[in-house]
Amino acid sequence: MYDLIIVGGGPAGLTAGIYAQRALLKVILLEREMIGGQIALSDVIENYPGFPSISGMDLMQKFEEHARGFGLEIKMANVENISVTDDAKVLKTSEGELRTKAVIIATGAKPRKLGVPGEKELTGKGVSYCATCDGPFFRNQTIVVVGGGDTAVKEAVYLSKIAAKVYLVHRRDKLRAEKILQEKAINSDKIEILWSHVLLEIKGENGVDAAVVKNLKTEEETTLDVHGAFIFVGINPTTDFVDVEKDDGRFIISNPKMETSVPGIFVAGDCRNTPLLQVSTAVGDGATAAFIAENYIDGLE
């Protein structure tokens, strides 16, 4: 039996692993897709202390090297569900069943879909949720970006360095992103912001040929001649496999100690009900969760 199993290999999970390993706990980290999580797909991070500018992939490689350097065991496996018995938490995974005294859920979140016609059919054929992954395919072409938060605006600025023109579609009359990101987008001669607009449809057969947008104030619909559509309208947490208290958006509810509604199950990072989703906050969550989990485990003995 493990002392602690960490589910998720992003910044929160890797930080929890470092702290748990230093506490000499018997611990394993499970990740189903890619070490580093969604942030590894980010082109540039400029607000993580100590690194004025670094790619998400490079930063997460440093996290992973740090964790492995302390001897953290990392295994690729998908956790299908977690059950609670009198003496253990039992994780049913794609690689078999594991038992542990405590669990930290650090599974992060996935990009939210718009649900408009053409989106599903053209995903991977011009519709994307990752500018770093797919941006280079649209060099010197016209594309549309949907969203108004940090991710949408940051990726629009990044894509403007590649594409000939970027339409930034935002349903409100002002952006929600950091002021420094807003300035970059507004001052770019390659980004046209369509205020108070929504995306209605993405058209194309084997690729994106056009995007239909609607002005929410005038009700006027316009067809944009674009060859790529990048969607950044929020995230959905990866939490369906665990039965703990969640909010309406399925984010796990916790107290400041990262404790969930089930004793011995802790949470950290973007899958938690928290007002700020950043690498720095995920790191703090992971450290706190590991520390409190250690106290919980000590209390069982």
PDB file of C-alpha atoms in Angstrom:
ATOM      1  CA  MET A   1       0.000   0.000   0.000  1.00  0.00           C
ATOM      2  CA  TYR A   2       1.164   3.519  -0.809  1.00  0.00           C
ATOM      3  CA  ASP A   3       1.164   6.357   1.673  1.00  0.00           C
ATOM      4  CA  LEU A   4       0.122   8.771  -1.050  1.00  0.00           C
ATOM      5  CA  ILE A   5      -0.965   8.623  -4.674  1.00  0.00           C
ATOM      6  CA  ILE A   6      -0.924  11.829  -6.705  1.00  0.00           C
ATOM      7  CA  VAL A   7      -3.246  11.864  -9.713  1.00  0.00           C
ATOM      8  CA  GLY A   8      -2.025  14.305 -12.345  1.00  0.00           C
ATOM      9  CA  GLY A   9       1.411  15.334 -13.574  1.00  0.00           C
ATOM     10  CA  GLY A  10       1.089  19.080 -14.068  1.00  0.00           C
ATOM     11  CA  PRO A  11       2.714  21.760 -11.891  1.00  0.00           C
ATOM     12  CA  ALA A  12       0.458  21.015  -8.896  1.00  0.00           C
ATOM     13  CA  GLY A  13       1.039  17.268  -9.019  1.00  0.00           C
ATOM     14  CA  LEU A  14       4.785  17.497  -9.597  1.00  0.00           C
ATOM     15  CA  THR A  15       5.179  19.981  -6.741  1.00  0.00           C
ATOM     16  CA  ALA A  16       3.166  17.716  -4.450  1.00  0.00           C
ATOM     17  CA  GLY A  17       5.449  14.875  -5.504  1.00  0.00           C
ATOM     18  CA  ILE A  18       8.582  16.826  -4.581  1.00  0.00           C
ATOM     19  CA  TYR A  19       7.220  17.665  -1.135  1.00  0.00           C
ATOM     20  CA  ALA A  20       5.937  14.128  -0.530  1.00  0.00           C
ATOM     21  CA  GLN A  21       9.243  12.607  -1.596  1.00  0.00           C
ATOM     22  CA  ARG A  22      11.141  14.929   0.739  1.00  0.00           C
ATOM     23  CA  ALA A  23       8.811  13.825   3.541  1.00  0.00           C
ATOM     24  CA  LEU A  24       9.962  10.236   2.840  1.00  0.00           C
ATOM     25  CA  LEU A  25       6.447   9.074   2.018  1.00  0.00           C
ATOM     26  CA  LYS A  26       5.874   6.036  -0.177  1.00  0.00           C
ATOM     27  CA  VAL A  27       4.383   7.918  -3.110  1.00  0.00           C
ATOM     28  CA  ILE A  28       3.601   7.476  -6.795  1.00  0.00           C
ATOM     29  CA  LEU A  29       2.367   9.994  -9.346  1.00  0.00           C
ATOM     30  CA  LEU A  30      -0.062   8.841 -12.042  1.00  0.00           C
ATOM     31  CA  GLU A  31      -0.492  10.753 -15.307  1.00  0.00           C
ATOM     32  CA  ARG A  32      -2.663   9.591 -18.189  1.00  0.00           C
ATOM     33  CA  GLU A  33      -1.443  11.787 -21.047  1.00  0.00           C
ATOM     34  CA  MET A  34       1.560  14.090 -20.808  1.00  0.00           C
ATOM     35  CA  ILE A  35       3.798  15.136 -17.946  1.00  0.00           C
ATOM     36  CA  GLY A  36       3.435  18.872 -17.514  1.00  0.00           C
ATOM     37  CA  GLY A  37      -0.264  19.073 -18.298  1.00  0.00           C
ATOM     38  CA  GLN A  38      -1.929  21.811 -20.328  1.00  0.00           C
ATOM     39  CA  ILE A  39       0.646  24.449 -19.411  1.00  0.00           C
ATOM     40  CA  ALA A  40       3.291  22.469 -21.298  1.00  0.00           C
ATOM     41  CA  LEU A  41       1.481  23.533 -24.480  1.00  0.00           C
ATOM     42  CA  SER A  42       1.890  27.232 -23.710  1.00  0.00           C
ATOM     43  CA  ASP A  43       4.241  29.113 -26.017  1.00  0.00           C
ATOM     44  CA  VAL A  44       5.544  31.488 -23.386  1.00  0.00           C
ATOM     45  CA  ILE A  45       5.121  32.104 -19.646  1.00  0.00           C
ATOM     46  CA  GLU A  46       6.138  35.531 -18.377  1.00  0.00           C
ATOM     47  CA  ASN A  47       4.737  35.606 -14.830  1.00  0.00           C
ATOM     48  CA  TYR A  48       6.427  32.681 -13.075  1.00  0.00           C
ATOM     49  CA  PRO A  49       9.019  34.085 -10.638  1.00  0.00           C
ATOM     50  CA  GLY A  50      12.623  33.437 -11.589  1.00  0.00           C
ATOM     51  CA  PHE A  51      11.819  32.944 -15.274  1.00  0.00           C
ATOM     52  CA  PRO A  52      11.038  36.260 -17.020  1.00  0.00           C
ATOM     53  CA  SER A  53      10.229  34.346 -20.198  1.00  0.00           C
ATOM     54  CA  ILE A  54      10.129  30.578 -20.666  1.00  0.00           C
ATOM     55  CA  SER A  55       8.048  28.141 -22.692  1.00  0.00           C
ATOM     56  CA  GLY A  56       5.581  25.940 -20.866  1.00  0.00           C
ATOM     57  CA  MET A  57       7.349  22.833 -22.129  1.00  0.00           C
ATOM     58  CA  ASP A  58      10.752  23.971 -20.856  1.00  0.00           C
ATOM     59  CA  LEU A  59       9.363  24.949 -17.455  1.00  0.00           C
ATOM     60  CA  MET A  60       7.557  21.644 -17.015  1.00  0.00           C
ATOM     61  CA  GLN A  61      10.675  19.717 -18.040  1.00  0.00           C
ATOM     62  CA  LYS A  62      12.484  21.471 -15.197  1.00  0.00           C
ATOM     63  CA  PHE A  63       9.656  20.524 -12.813  1.00  0.00           C
ATOM     64  CA  GLU A  64       9.824  16.895 -13.934  1.00  0.00           C
ATOM     65  CA  GLU A  65      13.623  16.734 -13.659  1.00  0.00           C
ATOM     66  CA  HIS A  66      13.406  18.213 -10.161  1.00  0.00           C
ATOM     67  CA  ALA A  67      10.776  15.678  -9.078  1.00  0.00           C
ATOM     68  CA  ARG A  68      12.581  12.689 -10.585  1.00  0.00           C
ATOM     69  CA  GLY A  69      15.803  13.938  -9.027  1.00  0.00           C
ATOM     70  CA  PHE A  70      14.247  13.359  -5.615  1.00  0.00           C
ATOM     71  CA  GLY A  71      13.282   9.843  -6.682  1.00  0.00           C
ATOM     72  CA  LEU A  72       9.584  10.412  -7.408  1.00  0.00           C
ATOM     73  CA  GLU A  73       8.024   7.396  -9.115  1.00  0.00           C
ATOM     74  CA  ILE A  74       5.949   8.460 -12.127  1.00  0.00           C
ATOM     75  CA  LYS A  75       3.686   6.063 -14.007  1.00  0.00           C
ATOM     76  CA  MET A  76       1.484   6.551 -17.048  1.00  0.00           C
ATOM     77  CA  ALA A  77      -2.009   5.364 -16.134  1.00  0.00           C
ATOM     78  CA  ASN A  78      -5.607   6.553 -16.310  1.00  0.00           C
ATOM     79  CA  VAL A  79      -7.523   6.592 -13.019  1.00  0.00           C
ATOM     80  CA  GLU A  80     -11.050   5.388 -13.718  1.00  0.00           C
ATOM     81  CA  ASN A  81     -12.517   5.736 -10.228  1.00  0.00           C
ATOM     82  CA  ILE A  82     -11.637   6.019  -6.561  1.00  0.00           C
ATOM     83  CA  SER A  83     -13.437   4.107  -3.828  1.00  0.00           C
ATOM     84  CA  VAL A  84     -13.043   4.501  -0.079  1.00  0.00           C
ATOM     85  CA  THR A  85     -12.801   1.563   2.330  1.00  0.00           C
ATOM     86  CA  ASP A  86     -12.268   1.499   6.081  1.00  0.00           C
ATOM     87  CA  ASP A  87      -8.495   1.314   5.762  1.00  0.00           C
ATOM     88  CA  ALA A  88      -7.618   2.632   2.299  1.00  0.00           C
ATOM     89  CA  LYS A  89      -8.455   4.591  -0.820  1.00  0.00           C
ATOM     90  CA  VAL A  90      -8.664   2.182  -3.764  1.00  0.00           C
ATOM     91  CA  LEU A  91      -7.831   3.505  -7.221  1.00  0.00           C
ATOM     92  CA  LYS A  92      -9.028   1.521 -10.216  1.00  0.00           C
ATOM     93  CA  THR A  93      -6.658   2.395 -13.054  1.00  0.00           C
ATOM     94  CA  SER A  94      -5.974   1.312 -16.617  1.00  0.00           C
ATOM     95  CA  GLU A  95      -2.910  -0.498 -15.245  1.00  0.00           C
ATOM     96  CA  GLY A  96      -4.633  -2.271 -12.363  1.00  0.00           C
ATOM     97  CA  GLU A  97      -5.792  -1.521  -8.842  1.00  0.00           C
ATOM     98  CA  LEU A  98      -3.759   0.517  -6.354  1.00  0.00           C
ATOM     99  CA  ARG A  99      -4.307   1.089  -2.636  1.00  0.00           C
ATOM    100  CA  THR A 100      -3.201   4.116  -0.664  1.00  0.00           C
ATOM    101  CA  LYS A 101      -3.717   5.945   2.605  1.00  0.00           C
ATOM    102  CA  ALA A 102      -4.247   9.323   0.932  1.00  0.00           C
ATOM    103  CA  VAL A 103      -4.822  10.818  -2.519  1.00  0.00           C
ATOM    104  CA  ILE A 104      -4.100  14.196  -4.073  1.00  0.00           C
ATOM    105  CA  ILE A 105      -6.247  15.029  -7.104  1.00  0.00           C
ATOM    106  CA  ALA A 106      -4.247  17.308  -9.418  1.00  0.00           C
ATOM    107  CA  THR A 107      -5.803  16.434 -12.756  1.00  0.00           C
ATOM    108  CA  GLY A 108      -6.230  19.968 -14.063  1.00  0.00           C
ATOM    109  CA  ALA A 109      -8.742  20.807 -16.753  1.00  0.00           C
ATOM    110  CA  LYS A 110      -9.372  20.529 -20.480  1.00  0.00           C
ATOM    111  CA  PRO A 111     -10.334  23.263 -22.965  1.00  0.00           C
ATOM    112  CA  ARG A 112     -14.073  23.911 -23.131  1.00  0.00           C
ATOM    113  CA  LYS A 113     -15.821  23.448 -26.464  1.00  0.00           C
ATOM    114  CA  LEU A 114     -18.099  26.096 -27.960  1.00  0.00           C
ATOM    115  CA  GLY A 115     -20.571  23.580 -29.333  1.00  0.00           C
ATOM    116  CA  VAL A 116     -21.186  25.434 -32.602  1.00  0.00           C
ATOM    117  CA  PRO A 117     -21.832  23.729 -35.968  1.00  0.00           C
ATOM    118  CA  GLY A 118     -18.632  22.621 -37.656  1.00  0.00           C
ATOM    119  CA  GLU A 119     -16.501  22.706 -34.511  1.00  0.00           C
ATOM    120  CA  LYS A 120     -16.478  18.980 -33.827  1.00  0.00           C
ATOM    121  CA  GLU A 121     -16.284  17.971 -37.475  1.00  0.00           C
ATOM    122  CA  LEU A 122     -13.318  20.243 -38.191  1.00  0.00           C
ATOM    123  CA  THR A 123     -11.341  19.696 -34.994  1.00  0.00           C
ATOM    124  CA  GLY A 124      -7.850  18.756 -36.128  1.00  0.00           C
ATOM    125  CA  LYS A 125      -8.661  20.091 -39.593  1.00  0.00           C
ATOM    126  CA  GLY A 126      -8.350  23.768 -38.797  1.00  0.00           C
ATOM    127  CA  VAL A 127     -10.172  23.982 -35.476  1.00  0.00           C
ATOM    128  CA  SER A 128      -7.742  23.928 -32.569  1.00  0.00           C
ATOM    129  CA  TYR A 129      -7.470  24.544 -28.828  1.00  0.00           C
ATOM    130  CA  CYS A 130      -3.670  24.867 -28.814  1.00  0.00           C
ATOM    131  CA  ALA A 131      -1.910  27.727 -30.585  1.00  0.00           C
ATOM    132  CA  THR A 132       1.574  26.357 -29.936  1.00  0.00           C
ATOM    133  CA  CYS A 133       0.659  22.967 -31.380  1.00  0.00           C
ATOM    134  CA  ASP A 134      -1.144  24.111 -34.505  1.00  0.00           C
ATOM    135  CA  GLY A 135      -0.249  27.749 -35.084  1.00  0.00           C
ATOM    136  CA  PRO A 136       2.650  27.029 -37.470  1.00  0.00           C
ATOM    137  CA  PHE A 137       0.203  25.376 -39.900  1.00  0.00           C
ATOM    138  CA  PHE A 138      -1.380  28.786 -40.535  1.00  0.00           C
ATOM    139  CA  ARG A 139       1.654  30.816 -41.506  1.00  0.00           C
ATOM    140  CA  ASN A 140       0.628  33.878 -43.545  1.00  0.00           C
ATOM    141  CA  GLN A 141      -3.040  32.888 -43.406  1.00  0.00           C
ATOM    142  CA  THR A 142      -6.081  34.520 -41.809  1.00  0.00           C
ATOM    143  CA  ILE A 143      -7.468  32.939 -38.651  1.00  0.00           C
ATOM    144  CA  VAL A 144     -10.048  33.597 -35.960  1.00  0.00           C
ATOM    145  CA  VAL A 145      -9.499  33.357 -32.206  1.00  0.00           C
ATOM    146  CA  VAL A 146     -12.483  33.161 -29.842  1.00  0.00           C
ATOM    147  CA  GLY A 147     -12.309  34.373 -26.236  1.00  0.00           C
ATOM    148  CA  GLY A 148     -11.373  37.361 -24.108  1.00  0.00           C
ATOM    149  CA  GLY A 149      -9.422  35.995 -21.158  1.00  0.00           C
ATOM    150  CA  ASP A 150      -5.697  35.630 -20.564  1.00  0.00           C
ATOM    151  CA  THR A 151      -5.312  32.505 -22.678  1.00  0.00           C
ATOM    152  CA  ALA A 152      -7.282  33.792 -25.664  1.00  0.00           C
ATOM    153  CA  VAL A 153      -5.505  37.140 -25.805  1.00  0.00           C
ATOM    154  CA  LYS A 154      -2.040  35.699 -25.172  1.00  0.00           C
ATOM    155  CA  GLU A 155      -2.524  33.119 -27.915  1.00  0.00           C
ATOM    156  CA  ALA A 156      -3.933  35.718 -30.312  1.00  0.00           C
ATOM    157  CA  VAL A 157      -0.766  37.767 -29.816  1.00  0.00           C
ATOM    158  CA  TYR A 158       1.366  34.664 -30.378  1.00  0.00           C
ATOM    159  CA  LEU A 159      -0.584  33.714 -33.506  1.00  0.00           C
ATOM    160  CA  SER A 160      -0.261  37.251 -34.887  1.00  0.00           C
ATOM    161  CA  LYS A 161       3.462  36.562 -35.271  1.00  0.00           C
ATOM    162  CA  ILE A 162       2.648  33.667 -37.600  1.00  0.00           C
ATOM    163  CA  ALA A 163      -0.620  34.469 -39.352  1.00  0.00           C
ATOM    164  CA  ALA A 164      -1.287  37.246 -41.847  1.00  0.00           C
ATOM    165  CA  LYS A 165      -4.310  38.427 -39.852  1.00  0.00           C
ATOM    166  CA  VAL A 166      -6.070  37.440 -36.626  1.00  0.00           C
ATOM    167  CA  TYR A 167      -9.708  38.165 -35.841  1.00  0.00           C
ATOM    168  CA  LEU A 168     -10.252  38.130 -32.075  1.00  0.00           C
ATOM    169  CA  VAL A 169     -13.930  37.460 -31.378  1.00  0.00           C
ATOM    170  CA  HIS A 170     -15.153  38.476 -27.927  1.00  0.00           C
ATOM    171  CA  ARG A 171     -18.740  38.544 -26.718  1.00  0.00           C
ATOM    172  CA  ARG A 172     -18.223  41.581 -24.467  1.00  0.00           C
ATOM    173  CA  ASP A 173     -17.117  45.167 -25.101  1.00  0.00           C
ATOM    174  CA  LYS A 174     -13.918  44.827 -23.097  1.00  0.00           C
ATOM    175  CA  LEU A 175     -11.331  42.093 -22.572  1.00  0.00           C
ATOM    176  CA  ARG A 176     -10.824  40.227 -19.298  1.00  0.00           C
ATOM    177  CA  ALA A 177      -7.136  39.496 -19.837  1.00  0.00           C
ATOM    178  CA  GLU A 178      -4.200  41.053 -17.995  1.00  0.00           C
ATOM    179  CA  LYS A 179      -3.748  44.697 -18.945  1.00  0.00           C
ATOM    180  CA  ILE A 180      -0.312  44.069 -20.460  1.00  0.00           C
ATOM    181  CA  LEU A 181      -1.796  41.385 -22.730  1.00  0.00           C
ATOM    182  CA  GLN A 182      -4.679  43.660 -23.707  1.00  0.00           C
ATOM    183  CA  GLU A 183      -2.242  46.372 -24.749  1.00  0.00           C
ATOM    184  CA  LYS A 184      -0.306  43.961 -26.956  1.00  0.00           C
ATOM    185  CA  ALA A 185      -3.489  42.825 -28.715  1.00  0.00           C
ATOM    186  CA  ILE A 186      -5.058  46.261 -29.095  1.00  0.00           C
ATOM    187  CA  ASN A 187      -1.822  47.784 -30.403  1.00  0.00           C
ATOM    188  CA  SER A 188      -1.126  44.984 -32.887  1.00  0.00           C
ATOM    189  CA  ASP A 189      -1.685  45.920 -36.520  1.00  0.00           C
ATOM    190  CA  LYS A 190      -2.379  42.255 -37.312  1.00  0.00           C
ATOM    191  CA  ILE A 191      -5.157  41.713 -34.754  1.00  0.00           C
ATOM    192  CA  GLU A 192      -8.694  42.966 -35.375  1.00  0.00           C
ATOM    193  CA  ILE A 193     -10.904  42.703 -32.291  1.00  0.00           C
ATOM    194  CA  LEU A 194     -14.579  42.069 -32.989  1.00  0.00           C
ATOM    195  CA  TRP A 195     -16.197  43.451 -29.855  1.00  0.00           C
ATOM    196  CA  SER A 196     -19.620  42.160 -28.752  1.00  0.00           C
ATOM    197  CA  HIS A 197     -19.478  39.302 -31.259  1.00  0.00           C
ATOM    198  CA  VAL A 198     -20.029  35.561 -30.988  1.00  0.00           C
ATOM    199  CA  LEU A 199     -19.012  32.732 -33.278  1.00  0.00           C
ATOM    200  CA  LEU A 200     -22.067  30.998 -34.748  1.00  0.00           C
ATOM    201  CA  GLU A 201     -20.598  28.459 -37.161  1.00  0.00           C
ATOM    202  CA  ILE A 202     -17.367  27.159 -38.639  1.00  0.00           C
ATOM    203  CA  LYS A 203     -17.620  26.204 -42.306  1.00  0.00           C
ATOM    204  CA  GLY A 204     -15.552  23.871 -44.439  1.00  0.00           C
ATOM    205  CA  GLU A 205     -15.268  20.338 -45.797  1.00  0.00           C
ATOM    206  CA  ASN A 206     -11.713  19.053 -45.378  1.00  0.00           C
ATOM    207  CA  GLY A 207     -10.562  22.211 -43.631  1.00  0.00           C
ATOM    208  CA  VAL A 208     -11.810  25.532 -42.335  1.00  0.00           C
ATOM    209  CA  ASP A 209     -12.950  27.880 -45.104  1.00  0.00           C
ATOM    210  CA  ALA A 210     -14.989  30.443 -43.180  1.00  0.00           C
ATOM    211  CA  ALA A 211     -16.407  31.459 -39.820  1.00  0.00           C
ATOM    212  CA  VAL A 212     -19.808  33.045 -39.266  1.00  0.00           C
ATOM    213  CA  VAL A 213     -19.949  35.635 -36.484  1.00  0.00           C
ATOM    214  CA  LYS A 214     -22.807  37.691 -35.080  1.00  0.00           C
ATOM    215  CA  ASN A 215     -22.791  41.206 -33.661  1.00  0.00           C
ATOM    216  CA  LEU A 216     -24.774  40.979 -30.418  1.00  0.00           C
ATOM    217  CA  LYS A 217     -25.744  44.658 -30.555  1.00  0.00           C
ATOM    218  CA  THR A 218     -26.937  44.881 -34.163  1.00  0.00           C
ATOM    219  CA  GLU A 219     -27.809  41.184 -34.715  1.00  0.00           C
ATOM    220  CA  GLU A 220     -25.871  41.424 -37.988  1.00  0.00           C
ATOM    221  CA  GLU A 221     -24.151  38.240 -39.160  1.00  0.00           C
ATOM    222  CA  THR A 222     -20.845  38.320 -41.027  1.00  0.00           C
ATOM    223  CA  THR A 223     -18.905  35.556 -42.764  1.00  0.00           C
ATOM    224  CA  LEU A 224     -15.164  35.800 -42.227  1.00  0.00           C
ATOM    225  CA  ASP A 225     -12.793  34.310 -44.788  1.00  0.00           C
ATOM    226  CA  VAL A 226     -10.490  32.344 -42.472  1.00  0.00           C
ATOM    227  CA  HIS A 227      -8.556  29.078 -42.610  1.00  0.00           C
ATOM    228  CA  GLY A 228      -8.169  28.376 -38.909  1.00  0.00           C
ATOM    229  CA  ALA A 229     -10.255  28.730 -35.755  1.00  0.00           C
ATOM    230  CA  PHE A 230      -8.708  28.715 -32.278  1.00  0.00           C
ATOM    231  CA  ILE A 231     -11.110  28.353 -29.339  1.00  0.00           C
ATOM    232  CA  PHE A 232     -10.187  29.628 -25.854  1.00  0.00           C
ATOM    233  CA  VAL A 233     -13.438  29.980 -23.899  1.00  0.00           C
ATOM    234  CA  GLY A 234     -12.560  28.431 -20.572  1.00  0.00           C
ATOM    235  CA  ILE A 235     -11.907  24.975 -19.203  1.00  0.00           C
ATOM    236  CA  ASN A 236     -13.696  21.915 -17.860  1.00  0.00           C
ATOM    237  CA  PRO A 237     -12.069  20.180 -14.880  1.00  0.00           C
ATOM    238  CA  THR A 238     -11.100  16.515 -15.072  1.00  0.00           C
ATOM    239  CA  THR A 239     -12.942  15.348 -11.959  1.00  0.00           C
ATOM    240  CA  ASP A 240     -15.619  12.858 -13.018  1.00  0.00           C
ATOM    241  CA  PHE A 241     -13.707   9.875 -11.618  1.00  0.00           C
ATOM    242  CA  VAL A 242     -13.805  11.015  -7.991  1.00  0.00           C
ATOM    243  CA  ASP A 243     -16.884  11.353  -5.769  1.00  0.00           C
ATOM    244  CA  VAL A 244     -16.283  14.455  -3.646  1.00  0.00           C
ATOM    245  CA  GLU A 245     -18.186  17.714  -3.294  1.00  0.00           C
ATOM    246  CA  LYS A 246     -17.992  19.895  -6.425  1.00  0.00           C
ATOM    247  CA  ASP A 247     -19.428  23.196  -7.580  1.00  0.00           C
ATOM    248  CA  ASP A 248     -21.784  23.663 -10.538  1.00  0.00           C
ATOM    249  CA  GLY A 249     -18.825  23.672 -12.916  1.00  0.00           C
ATOM    250  CA  ARG A 250     -17.576  20.327 -11.510  1.00  0.00           C
ATOM    251  CA  PHE A 251     -14.545  21.962  -9.879  1.00  0.00           C
ATOM    252  CA  ILE A 252     -13.672  20.279  -6.577  1.00  0.00           C
ATOM    253  CA  ILE A 253     -14.549  22.283  -3.486  1.00  0.00           C
ATOM    254  CA  SER A 254     -11.863  22.449  -0.809  1.00  0.00           C
ATOM    255  CA  ASN A 255     -10.855  24.433   2.243  1.00  0.00           C
ATOM    256  CA  PRO A 256      -7.569  26.413   2.412  1.00  0.00           C
ATOM    257  CA  LYS A 257      -5.804  23.193   3.479  1.00  0.00           C
ATOM    258  CA  MET A 258      -6.752  21.550   0.161  1.00  0.00           C
ATOM    259  CA  GLU A 259      -8.995  19.103   2.042  1.00  0.00           C
ATOM    260  CA  THR A 260     -12.080  17.897   0.165  1.00  0.00           C
ATOM    261  CA  SER A 261     -15.355  16.604   1.563  1.00  0.00           C
ATOM    262  CA  VAL A 262     -13.787  13.135   1.916  1.00  0.00           C
ATOM    263  CA  PRO A 263     -11.070  12.724   4.585  1.00  0.00           C
ATOM    264  CA  GLY A 264      -7.785  11.662   3.023  1.00  0.00           C
ATOM    265  CA  ILE A 265      -8.640  12.981  -0.448  1.00  0.00           C
ATOM    266  CA  PHE A 266      -6.970  16.304  -1.222  1.00  0.00           C
ATOM    267  CA  VAL A 267      -7.020  18.542  -4.291  1.00  0.00           C
ATOM    268  CA  ALA A 268      -4.557  20.922  -5.956  1.00  0.00           C
ATOM    269  CA  GLY A 269      -4.353  23.039  -9.076  1.00  0.00           C
ATOM    270  CA  ASP A 270      -6.798  23.907 -11.825  1.00  0.00           C
ATOM    271  CA  CYS A 271      -9.348  21.205 -10.967  1.00  0.00           C
ATOM    272  CA  ARG A 272      -9.981  23.009  -7.672  1.00  0.00           C
ATOM    273  CA  ASN A 273     -12.593  25.707  -7.093  1.00  0.00           C
ATOM    274  CA  THR A 274     -10.203  28.664  -7.061  1.00  0.00           C
ATOM    275  CA  PRO A 275     -10.334  32.214  -8.470  1.00  0.00           C
ATOM    276  CA  LEU A 276      -6.905  32.141 -10.127  1.00  0.00           C
ATOM    277  CA  LEU A 277      -5.548  29.441 -12.431  1.00  0.00           C
ATOM    278  CA  GLN A 278      -1.795  29.964 -12.743  1.00  0.00           C
ATOM    279  CA  VAL A 279       1.384  27.900 -12.477  1.00  0.00           C
ATOM    280  CA  SER A 280       2.298  29.795  -9.313  1.00  0.00           C
ATOM    281  CA  THR A 281      -1.024  29.073  -7.603  1.00  0.00           C
ATOM    282  CA  ALA A 282      -0.894  25.424  -8.674  1.00  0.00           C
ATOM    283  CA  VAL A 283       2.562  25.132  -7.112  1.00  0.00           C
ATOM    284  CA  GLY A 284       1.262  26.566  -3.841  1.00  0.00           C
ATOM    285  CA  ASP A 285      -1.703  24.198  -3.906  1.00  0.00           C
ATOM    286  CA  GLY A 286       0.547  21.198  -4.512  1.00  0.00           C
ATOM    287  CA  ALA A 287       2.897  22.074  -1.675  1.00  0.00           C
ATOM    288  CA  THR A 288       0.010  22.649   0.741  1.00  0.00           C
ATOM    289  CA  ALA A 289      -1.800  19.461  -0.278  1.00  0.00           C
ATOM    290  CA  ALA A 290       1.323  17.335   0.229  1.00  0.00           C
ATOM    291  CA  PHE A 291       2.047  18.904   3.622  1.00  0.00           C
ATOM    292  CA  ILE A 292      -1.505  18.411   4.903  1.00  0.00           C
ATOM    293  CA  ALA A 293      -1.618  14.888   3.430  1.00  0.00           C
ATOM    294  CA  GLU A 294       1.552  14.047   5.361  1.00  0.00           C
ATOM    295  CA  ASN A 295      -0.112  15.249   8.580  1.00  0.00           C
ATOM    296  CA  TYR A 296      -3.196  13.179   7.758  1.00  0.00           C
ATOM    297  CA  ILE A 297      -1.105  10.052   7.169  1.00  0.00           C
ATOM    298  CA  ASP A 298       0.826  10.597  10.401  1.00  0.00           C
ATOM    299  CA  GLY A 299      -2.493  10.824  12.236  1.00  0.00           C
ATOM    300  CA  LEU A 300      -3.518   7.379  10.993  1.00  0.00           C
ATOM    301  CA  GLU A 301      -0.531   5.710  12.617  1.00  0.00           C
TER     302      GLU A 301
END
